[in-house]
Amino acid sequence: MLSDGCSFMKGMLLGGVFCLVLSFLGSFNFSSESSTEDHHHHHIYAPSKDELKRLSDSRVEELKNQVRVYCIIMVQPKTLVYWATVLDTWSKHCDNAVFYTSEGSKALEAVDLNEKDDWARLRKALIHAYENAGDLRWFFVAQPTTFAIIENLKYLILAKDPNEPFYLGNAVKSGELEYVEYSSGIVLSYEALKRLMTMFKDEGQCPERTHTLWKMGEDKQLALCLKYAGVFAENGEDRHGKGLFNKQNVVNMIKQSMQDNPTDVVEGCCPDMAVTYGGMSPNQMHVMMFGVYRLRPYGHDFHDWLTFYPPKDSDND
């Protein structure tokens, strides 16, 4: 009789735990009130040369002047070498590059957010950028290990309207949630960021501090908040389907291509108009700056249809 009672209690206990787990998982819902049927541009491409040729010169100039980028670069004192390298290299090509840090540093200038939590810090940085962007309508979020070619980003979004909700980069899927990987850079239009500001006020769907048993990466938390706002992750690609936002560095991509495409390493490796490479060391960033902006083969003229000039008074390469 005692044994039957113990078995009954064990069953009750296990049943209670099982129900608790089911209730918890049920409350963690990735669904959104906005229907994905309204989402029409999962793959984002740069305009072709033929498309550009159909535009008048005045329209091309107008688009060039409109495509200006506010770079949000997330740093910490422990990444000081990377921080200094980004400051000295690709960030000079942003129309406005602002560094956001978890705590102040006497060595380099940045906005001190005084925040240790990664997601809370990113939220504060996005709010600051939104409030201080002036007439800039595109936002690029990067880690200090990311190398970005801002001109290629501007070309990608040249004909896109920042008053439409764009959230793009290297889009991947985790369960039912599609998100843009942080390590390869995140692009947000003004409308997407504007909607995000509204979601930040909703602690139910977009909390500043998560209370789940496991910690969700800030890129997934960003995607979840944007999804509730009707903004969905989109993948930046070239016309051959190659991703323009890369979480790997160039060296690793070339090594992988040598294994997968030994007879055509270059073609199998990297897109011509890549926007980002992730996981870059400071030395690799300096080499990239030389290769992208200074090294030129004599006698070759690429005949690009338009030119993005550096920001006024910039000391970039």
PDB file of N, CA and C in Angstrom, residues 272-312:
ATOM      1  N   ASP A 272      31.826  39.458 -55.630  1.00  0.00           N
ATOM      2  CA  ASP A 272      32.588  40.641 -56.036  1.00  0.00           C
ATOM      3  C   ASP A 272      32.186  41.885 -55.248  1.00  0.00           C
ATOM      4  N   MET A 273      30.913  41.960 -54.879  1.00  0.00           N
ATOM      5  CA  MET A 273      30.391  43.160 -54.222  1.00  0.00           C
ATOM      6  C   MET A 273      30.054  42.880 -52.757  1.00  0.00           C
ATOM      7  N   ALA A 274      30.869  42.078 -52.087  1.00  0.00           N
ATOM      8  CA  ALA A 274      30.633  41.744 -50.681  1.00  0.00           C
ATOM      9  C   ALA A 274      30.528  43.016 -49.841  1.00  0.00           C
ATOM     10  N   VAL A 275      29.652  42.984 -48.853  1.00  0.00           N
ATOM     11  CA  VAL A 275      29.475  44.122 -47.957  1.00  0.00           C
ATOM     12  C   VAL A 275      30.274  43.936 -46.671  1.00  0.00           C
ATOM     13  N   THR A 276      30.265  42.734 -46.115  1.00  0.00           N
ATOM     14  CA  THR A 276      30.971  42.513 -44.852  1.00  0.00           C
ATOM     15  C   THR A 276      31.683  41.168 -44.807  1.00  0.00           C
ATOM     16  N   TYR A 277      32.679  41.133 -43.928  1.00  0.00           N
ATOM     17  CA  TYR A 277      33.335  39.891 -43.511  1.00  0.00           C
ATOM     18  C   TYR A 277      33.454  39.943 -41.998  1.00  0.00           C
ATOM     19  N   GLY A 278      33.136  38.846 -41.346  1.00  0.00           N
ATOM     20  CA  GLY A 278      33.199  38.801 -39.887  1.00  0.00           C
ATOM     21  C   GLY A 278      34.436  38.060 -39.402  1.00  0.00           C
ATOM     22  N   GLY A 279      34.654  38.101 -38.096  1.00  0.00           N
ATOM     23  CA  GLY A 279      35.772  37.384 -37.495  1.00  0.00           C
ATOM     24  C   GLY A 279      37.128  37.856 -37.966  1.00  0.00           C
ATOM     25  N   MET A 280      37.260  39.138 -38.273  1.00  0.00           N
ATOM     26  CA  MET A 280      38.510  39.680 -38.805  1.00  0.00           C
ATOM     27  C   MET A 280      39.441  40.108 -37.673  1.00  0.00           C
ATOM     28  N   SER A 281      40.716  39.823 -37.832  1.00  0.00           N
ATOM     29  CA  SER A 281      41.720  40.314 -36.889  1.00  0.00           C
ATOM     30  C   SER A 281      42.126  41.724 -37.299  1.00  0.00           C
ATOM     31  N   PRO A 282      42.758  42.486 -36.410  1.00  0.00           N
ATOM     32  CA  PRO A 282      43.229  43.829 -36.790  1.00  0.00           C
ATOM     33  C   PRO A 282      44.162  43.815 -37.999  1.00  0.00           C
ATOM     34  N   ASN A 283      45.069  42.857 -38.049  1.00  0.00           N
ATOM     35  CA  ASN A 283      45.981  42.770 -39.194  1.00  0.00           C
ATOM     36  C   ASN A 283      45.227  42.518 -40.492  1.00  0.00           C
ATOM     37  N   GLN A 284      44.235  41.632 -40.445  1.00  0.00           N
ATOM     38  CA  GLN A 284      43.448  41.333 -41.631  1.00  0.00           C
ATOM     39  C   GLN A 284      42.668  42.557 -42.107  1.00  0.00           C
ATOM     40  N   MET A 285      42.200  43.368 -41.164  1.00  0.00           N
ATOM     41  CA  MET A 285      41.466  44.580 -41.539  1.00  0.00           C
ATOM     42  C   MET A 285      42.363  45.557 -42.285  1.00  0.00           C
ATOM     43  N   HIS A 286      43.581  45.724 -41.827  1.00  0.00           N
ATOM     44  CA  HIS A 286      44.509  46.629 -42.512  1.00  0.00           C
ATOM     45  C   HIS A 286      44.855  46.117 -43.913  1.00  0.00           C
ATOM     46  N   VAL A 287      45.016  44.795 -44.036  1.00  0.00           N
ATOM     47  CA  VAL A 287      45.282  44.213 -45.358  1.00  0.00           C
ATOM     48  C   VAL A 287      44.088  44.437 -46.281  1.00  0.00           C
ATOM     49  N   MET A 288      42.879  44.263 -45.742  1.00  0.00           N
ATOM     50  CA  MET A 288      41.671  44.486 -46.530  1.00  0.00           C
ATOM     51  C   MET A 288      41.573  45.938 -46.996  1.00  0.00           C
ATOM     52  N   MET A 289      41.910  46.873 -46.117  1.00  0.00           N
ATOM     53  CA  MET A 289      41.872  48.284 -46.500  1.00  0.00           C
ATOM     54  C   MET A 289      42.802  48.549 -47.675  1.00  0.00           C
ATOM     55  N   PHE A 290      43.991  47.952 -47.638  1.00  0.00           N
ATOM     56  CA  PHE A 290      44.941  48.134 -48.728  1.00  0.00           C
ATOM     57  C   PHE A 290      44.398  47.514 -50.016  1.00  0.00           C
ATOM     58  N   GLY A 291      43.874  46.291 -49.897  1.00  0.00           N
ATOM     59  CA  GLY A 291      43.384  45.597 -51.083  1.00  0.00           C
ATOM     60  C   GLY A 291      42.150  46.243 -51.693  1.00  0.00           C
ATOM     61  N   VAL A 292      41.237  46.709 -50.841  1.00  0.00           N
ATOM     62  CA  VAL A 292      39.976  47.266 -51.338  1.00  0.00           C
ATOM     63  C   VAL A 292      40.143  48.689 -51.863  1.00  0.00           C
ATOM     64  N   TYR A 293      40.907  49.529 -51.153  1.00  0.00           N
ATOM     65  CA  TYR A 293      40.908  50.958 -51.472  1.00  0.00           C
ATOM     66  C   TYR A 293      42.191  51.480 -52.140  1.00  0.00           C
ATOM     67  N   ARG A 294      43.266  50.692 -52.110  1.00  0.00           N
ATOM     68  CA  ARG A 294      44.520  51.241 -52.651  1.00  0.00           C
ATOM     69  C   ARG A 294      45.109  50.433 -53.797  1.00  0.00           C
ATOM     70  N   LEU A 295      45.101  49.111 -53.690  1.00  0.00           N
ATOM     71  CA  LEU A 295      45.715  48.283 -54.720  1.00  0.00           C
ATOM     72  C   LEU A 295      44.884  48.308 -55.994  1.00  0.00           C
ATOM     73  N   ARG A 296      45.502  48.647 -57.118  1.00  0.00           N
ATOM     74  CA  ARG A 296      44.811  48.719 -58.401  1.00  0.00           C
ATOM     75  C   ARG A 296      45.672  48.075 -59.490  1.00  0.00           C
ATOM     76  N   PRO A 297      45.094  47.195 -60.306  1.00  0.00           N
ATOM     77  CA  PRO A 297      45.853  46.620 -61.426  1.00  0.00           C
ATOM     78  C   PRO A 297      45.916  47.621 -62.575  1.00  0.00           C
ATOM     79  N   TYR A 298      47.109  47.968 -63.020  1.00  0.00           N
ATOM     80  CA  TYR A 298      47.273  48.944 -64.094  1.00  0.00           C
ATOM     81  C   TYR A 298      46.626  48.421 -65.379  1.00  0.00           C
ATOM     82  N   GLY A 299      45.891  49.307 -66.046  1.00  0.00           N
ATOM     83  CA  GLY A 299      45.274  48.934 -67.313  1.00  0.00           C
ATOM     84  C   GLY A 299      43.864  48.409 -67.188  1.00  0.00           C
ATOM     85  N   HIS A 300      43.407  48.221 -65.947  1.00  0.00           N
ATOM     86  CA  HIS A 300      42.041  47.735 -65.744  1.00  0.00           C
ATOM     87  C   HIS A 300      41.147  48.908 -65.340  1.00  0.00           C
ATOM     88  N   ASP A 301      40.039  49.031 -66.018  1.00  0.00           N
ATOM     89  CA  ASP A 301      39.059  50.062 -65.688  1.00  0.00           C
ATOM     90  C   ASP A 301      37.710  49.365 -65.556  1.00  0.00           C
ATOM     91  N   PHE A 302      37.124  49.424 -64.348  1.00  0.00           N
ATOM     92  CA  PHE A 302      35.909  48.654 -64.094  1.00  0.00           C
ATOM     93  C   PHE A 302      34.645  49.363 -64.582  1.00  0.00           C
ATOM     94  N   HIS A 303      34.758  50.627 -64.995  1.00  0.00           N
ATOM     95  CA  HIS A 303      33.630  51.357 -65.577  1.00  0.00           C
ATOM     96  C   HIS A 303      32.378  51.307 -64.693  1.00  0.00           C
ATOM     97  N   ASP A 304      32.532  51.533 -63.411  1.00  0.00           N
ATOM     98  CA  ASP A 304      31.365  51.566 -62.535  1.00  0.00           C
ATOM     99  C   ASP A 304      30.446  52.702 -62.953  1.00  0.00           C
ATOM    100  N   TRP A 305      29.144  52.439 -62.897  1.00  0.00           N
ATOM    101  CA  TRP A 305      28.163  53.386 -63.389  1.00  0.00           C
ATOM    102  C   TRP A 305      28.030  54.613 -62.496  1.00  0.00           C
ATOM    103  N   LEU A 306      28.349  54.470 -61.227  1.00  0.00           N
ATOM    104  CA  LEU A 306      28.264  55.604 -60.315  1.00  0.00           C
ATOM    105  C   LEU A 306      29.369  55.512 -59.277  1.00  0.00           C
ATOM    106  N   THR A 307      29.630  56.627 -58.606  1.00  0.00           N
ATOM    107  CA  THR A 307      30.712  56.708 -57.631  1.00  0.00           C
ATOM    108  C   THR A 307      30.174  57.256 -56.317  1.00  0.00           C
ATOM    109  N   PHE A 308      30.531  56.580 -55.224  1.00  0.00           N
ATOM    110  CA  PHE A 308      30.184  57.080 -53.899  1.00  0.00           C
ATOM    111  C   PHE A 308      31.418  57.767 -53.314  1.00  0.00           C
ATOM    112  N   TYR A 309      31.343  59.055 -53.167  1.00  0.00           N
ATOM    113  CA  TYR A 309      32.477  59.791 -52.639  1.00  0.00           C
ATOM    114  C   TYR A 309      32.466  59.740 -51.113  1.00  0.00           C
ATOM    115  N   PRO A 310      33.640  59.828 -50.494  1.00  0.00           N
ATOM    116  CA  PRO A 310      33.710  59.779 -49.027  1.00  0.00           C
ATOM    117  C   PRO A 310      33.035  60.990 -48.401  1.00  0.00           C
ATOM    118  N   PRO A 311      32.630  60.866 -47.137  1.00  0.00           N
ATOM    119  CA  PRO A 311      32.013  62.009 -46.444  1.00  0.00           C
ATOM    120  C   PRO A 311      32.926  63.227 -46.473  1.00  0.00           C
ATOM    121  N   LYS A 312      32.360  64.391 -46.531  1.00  0.00           N
ATOM    122  CA  LYS A 312      33.123  65.635 -46.583  1.00  0.00           C
ATOM    123  C   LYS A 312      34.037  65.764 -45.364  1.00  0.00           C
TER     124      LYS A 312
END
